[in-house]
XYZ file of C-alpha atoms in Angstrom:
260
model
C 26.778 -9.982 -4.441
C 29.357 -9.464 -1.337
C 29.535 -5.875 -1.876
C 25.628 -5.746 -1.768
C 25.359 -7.329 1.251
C 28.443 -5.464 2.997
C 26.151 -1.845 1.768
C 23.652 -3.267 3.108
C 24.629 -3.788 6.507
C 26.514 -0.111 6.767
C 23.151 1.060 5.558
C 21.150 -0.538 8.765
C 24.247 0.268 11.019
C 24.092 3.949 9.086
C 20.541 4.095 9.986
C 20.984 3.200 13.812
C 23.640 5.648 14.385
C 22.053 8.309 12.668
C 18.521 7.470 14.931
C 20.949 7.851 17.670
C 21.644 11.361 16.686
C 18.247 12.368 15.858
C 17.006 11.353 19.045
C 19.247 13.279 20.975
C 17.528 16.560 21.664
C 14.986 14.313 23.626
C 16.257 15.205 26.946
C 16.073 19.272 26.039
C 12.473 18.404 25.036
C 11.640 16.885 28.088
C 12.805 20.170 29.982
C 10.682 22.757 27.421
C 7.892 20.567 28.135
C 8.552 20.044 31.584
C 8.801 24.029 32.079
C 5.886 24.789 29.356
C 8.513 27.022 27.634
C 11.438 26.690 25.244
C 13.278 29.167 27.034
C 15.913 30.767 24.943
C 16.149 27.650 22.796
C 15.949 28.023 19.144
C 13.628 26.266 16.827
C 16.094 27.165 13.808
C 18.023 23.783 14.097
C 15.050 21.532 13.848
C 13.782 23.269 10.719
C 17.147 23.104 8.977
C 17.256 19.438 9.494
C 13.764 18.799 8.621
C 14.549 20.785 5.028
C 17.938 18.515 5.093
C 16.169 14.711 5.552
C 13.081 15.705 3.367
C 15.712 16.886 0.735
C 17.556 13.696 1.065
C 14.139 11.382 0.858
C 13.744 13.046 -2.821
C 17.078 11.768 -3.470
C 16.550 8.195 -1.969
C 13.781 7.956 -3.982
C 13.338 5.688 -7.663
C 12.432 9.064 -9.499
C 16.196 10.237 -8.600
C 18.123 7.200 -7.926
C 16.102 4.442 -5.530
C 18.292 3.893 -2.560
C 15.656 2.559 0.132
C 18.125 3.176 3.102
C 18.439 6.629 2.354
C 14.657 7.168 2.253
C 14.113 5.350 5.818
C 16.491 6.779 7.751
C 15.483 10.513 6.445
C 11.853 9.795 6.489
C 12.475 8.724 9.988
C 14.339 12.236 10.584
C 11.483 13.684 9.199
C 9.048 12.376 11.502
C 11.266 12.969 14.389
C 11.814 16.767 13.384
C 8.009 17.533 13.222
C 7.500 16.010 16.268
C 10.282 17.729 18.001
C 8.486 20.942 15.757
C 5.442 20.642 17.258
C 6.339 20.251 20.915
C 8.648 23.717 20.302
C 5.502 25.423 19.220
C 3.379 24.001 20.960
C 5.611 25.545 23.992
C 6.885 28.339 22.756
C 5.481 32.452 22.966
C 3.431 34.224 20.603
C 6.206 35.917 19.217
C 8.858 33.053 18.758
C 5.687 30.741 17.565
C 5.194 33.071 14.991
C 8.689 33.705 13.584
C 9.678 29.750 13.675
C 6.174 28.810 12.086
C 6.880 31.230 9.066
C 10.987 30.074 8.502
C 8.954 26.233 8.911
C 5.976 27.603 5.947
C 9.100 29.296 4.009
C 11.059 26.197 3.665
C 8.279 23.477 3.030
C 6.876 26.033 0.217
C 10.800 26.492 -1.075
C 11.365 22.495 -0.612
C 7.988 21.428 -2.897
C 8.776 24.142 -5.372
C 12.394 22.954 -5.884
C 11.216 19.417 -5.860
C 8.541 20.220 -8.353
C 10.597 22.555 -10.856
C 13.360 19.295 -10.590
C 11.074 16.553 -11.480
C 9.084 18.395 -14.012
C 11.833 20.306 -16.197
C 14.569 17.671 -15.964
C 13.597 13.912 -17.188
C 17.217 12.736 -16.589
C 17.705 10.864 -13.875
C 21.509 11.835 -13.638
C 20.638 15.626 -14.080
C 18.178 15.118 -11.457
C 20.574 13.073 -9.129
C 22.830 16.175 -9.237
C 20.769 18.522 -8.650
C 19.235 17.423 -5.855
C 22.594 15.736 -4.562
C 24.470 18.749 -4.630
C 21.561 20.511 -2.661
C 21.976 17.764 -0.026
C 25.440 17.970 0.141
C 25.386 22.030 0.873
C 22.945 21.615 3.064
C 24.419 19.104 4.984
C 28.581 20.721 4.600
C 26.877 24.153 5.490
C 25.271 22.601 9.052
C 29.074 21.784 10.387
C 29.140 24.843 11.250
C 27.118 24.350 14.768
C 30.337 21.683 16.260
C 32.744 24.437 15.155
C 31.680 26.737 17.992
C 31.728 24.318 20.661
C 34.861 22.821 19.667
C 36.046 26.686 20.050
C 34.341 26.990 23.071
C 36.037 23.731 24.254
C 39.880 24.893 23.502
C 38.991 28.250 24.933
C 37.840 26.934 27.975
C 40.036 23.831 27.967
C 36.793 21.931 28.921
C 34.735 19.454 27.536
C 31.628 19.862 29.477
C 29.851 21.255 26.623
C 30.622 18.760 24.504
C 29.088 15.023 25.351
C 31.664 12.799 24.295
C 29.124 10.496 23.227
C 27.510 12.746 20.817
C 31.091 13.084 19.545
C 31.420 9.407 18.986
C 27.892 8.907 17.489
C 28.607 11.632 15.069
C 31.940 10.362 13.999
C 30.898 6.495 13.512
C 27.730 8.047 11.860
C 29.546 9.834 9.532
C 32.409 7.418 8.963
C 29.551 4.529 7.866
C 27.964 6.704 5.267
C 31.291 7.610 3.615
C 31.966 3.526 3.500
C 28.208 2.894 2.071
C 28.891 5.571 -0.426
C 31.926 3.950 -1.773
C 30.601 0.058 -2.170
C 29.032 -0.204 -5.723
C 30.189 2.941 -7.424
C 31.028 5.954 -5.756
C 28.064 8.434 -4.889
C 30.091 11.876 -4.123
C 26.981 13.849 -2.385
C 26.828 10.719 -0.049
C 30.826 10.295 0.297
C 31.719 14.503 0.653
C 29.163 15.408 3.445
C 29.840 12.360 5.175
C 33.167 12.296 5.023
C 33.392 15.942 6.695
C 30.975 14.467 9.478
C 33.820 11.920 10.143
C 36.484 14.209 10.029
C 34.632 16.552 12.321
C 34.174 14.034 14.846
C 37.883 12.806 15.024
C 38.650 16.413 15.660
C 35.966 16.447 18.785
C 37.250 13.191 19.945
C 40.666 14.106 19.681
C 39.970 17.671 21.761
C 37.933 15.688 23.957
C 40.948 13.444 24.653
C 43.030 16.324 24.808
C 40.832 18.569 27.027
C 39.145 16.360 29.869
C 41.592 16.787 32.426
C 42.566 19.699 31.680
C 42.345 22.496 34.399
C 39.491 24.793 32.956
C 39.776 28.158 32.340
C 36.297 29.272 32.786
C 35.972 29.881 36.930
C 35.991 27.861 39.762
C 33.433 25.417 40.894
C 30.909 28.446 41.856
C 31.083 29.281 38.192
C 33.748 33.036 39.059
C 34.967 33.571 35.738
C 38.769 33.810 35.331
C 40.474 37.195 34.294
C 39.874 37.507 30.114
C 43.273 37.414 28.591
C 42.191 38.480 24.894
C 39.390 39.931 23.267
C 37.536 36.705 22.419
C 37.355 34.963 25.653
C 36.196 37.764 27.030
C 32.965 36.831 25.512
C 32.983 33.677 27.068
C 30.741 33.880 29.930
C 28.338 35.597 28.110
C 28.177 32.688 25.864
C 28.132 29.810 28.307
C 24.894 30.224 29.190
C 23.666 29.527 26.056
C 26.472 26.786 25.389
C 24.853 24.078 27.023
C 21.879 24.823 24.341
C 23.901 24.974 21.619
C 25.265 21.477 22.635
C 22.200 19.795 22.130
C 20.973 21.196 19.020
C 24.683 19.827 17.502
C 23.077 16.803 16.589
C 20.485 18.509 14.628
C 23.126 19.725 12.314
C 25.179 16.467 12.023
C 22.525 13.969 11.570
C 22.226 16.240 7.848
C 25.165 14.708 7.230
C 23.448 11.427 7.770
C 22.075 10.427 4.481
């Protein structure tokens, strides 16, 4: 009964950390609607996150394997992700409004289809736990890729200022809390794997944040000159740190996937 309990409280502490992360694109939605436009920010990460929770809500659910933490925190993701959804398009031109609305029709018509062909042509539970659960765990191993280039960005620069250190530290303990909850009464791999990269990704931004934030930066002086480029990649650097700050905040999107 003690390792019950002990799942259950990494589940509600798994939950608040991972509404931390959800929530943190707030402030960029408070500029787009602010400015009535989204700018040059992409609606891609809030779709791939919304196809990552409802994905994971199948899983929580009794015709998989009934896990009722799973299923809150994602169907809370998935409430916050067509919210954040609709105030992009609500905001956003023609054009963009257009392209994200089909990727959004694209992957709720894939999602119910998968879901469907799942439930329908397999009737055991296990088969259907790892189906689904693998499709989770790519999902949410394939999304790590957003940190990766701000954690370049960061040793290129040798500065942190695109990456918050508390997003760093919400995405580590997030991470670190699932991989516990998914060892406590048997071990569930598509919880432990994803999660278990989320920690390790966030020890690796903590540890170039610790590194990095008094470091002399690289990237120009306080009236933003850029330094000389010394190799072919950082020469792309001030092209890219206008968009960095962006990128920054939709880093969340792809590590609360890892949230279960």
């Amino acid at each position: 009964m003690g390792h019950v309990d002990f799942k259950v409280i990494l589940g509600v502490l798994g939950n608040i950390t991972a509404i931390c992360l959800f929530t943190s694109p707030i402030p960029t939605f408070i500029k787009i609607v602010k400015k009535k436009t989204v700018a040059d920010y992409s609606g891609f990460p809030y779709v791939c996150t919304l196809l990552n929770c409802l994905l994971w809500v199948v899983y929580g659910l009794p015709v998989v394997e009934f896990q009722v933490l799973v299923v809150t925190i994602n169907a809370a993701g998935c409430f916050i992700e067509f919210l954040f959804l609709t105030l992009y398009l609500l905001n956003a031109e023609k054009k963009i409004r257009m392209k994200v609305m089909k990727l959004l029709m694209l992957v709720l018509v894939s999602f119910i289809a998968v879901t469907v062909l799942v439930l329908e042509l397999i009737e055991d539970k296990k088969k259907r736990k790892t189906v689904i659960g693998t499709l989770c765990a790519v999902f949410a191993v394939g999304m790590y890729a957003s940190p990766l280039s701000i954690m370049r960005m960061v040793i290129q620069t040798r500065s942190v200022k695109y990456m918050p250190f508390l997003l760093s530290l919400f995405n580590f303990i997030n991470g670190l809390v699932w991989f516990g909850y998914a060892f406590i009464g048997g071990v569930d791999i598509y919880i432990a794997i994803p999660n278990g990269l989320g920690a390790a990704s966030g020890i690796a931004q903590l540890a170039l944040y610790a590194f990095y934030r008094n470091a002399t930066p690289r990237d120009g002086d306080e009236k933003g000159n850029p330094t000389k480029a010394t190799n072919n990649n950082f020469a792309s650097i001030e092209l890219e740190k206008n968009g960095a700050q962006k990128q920054s905040s939709h880093v969340s999107k792809s590590q609360t996937n890892e949230i279960v």
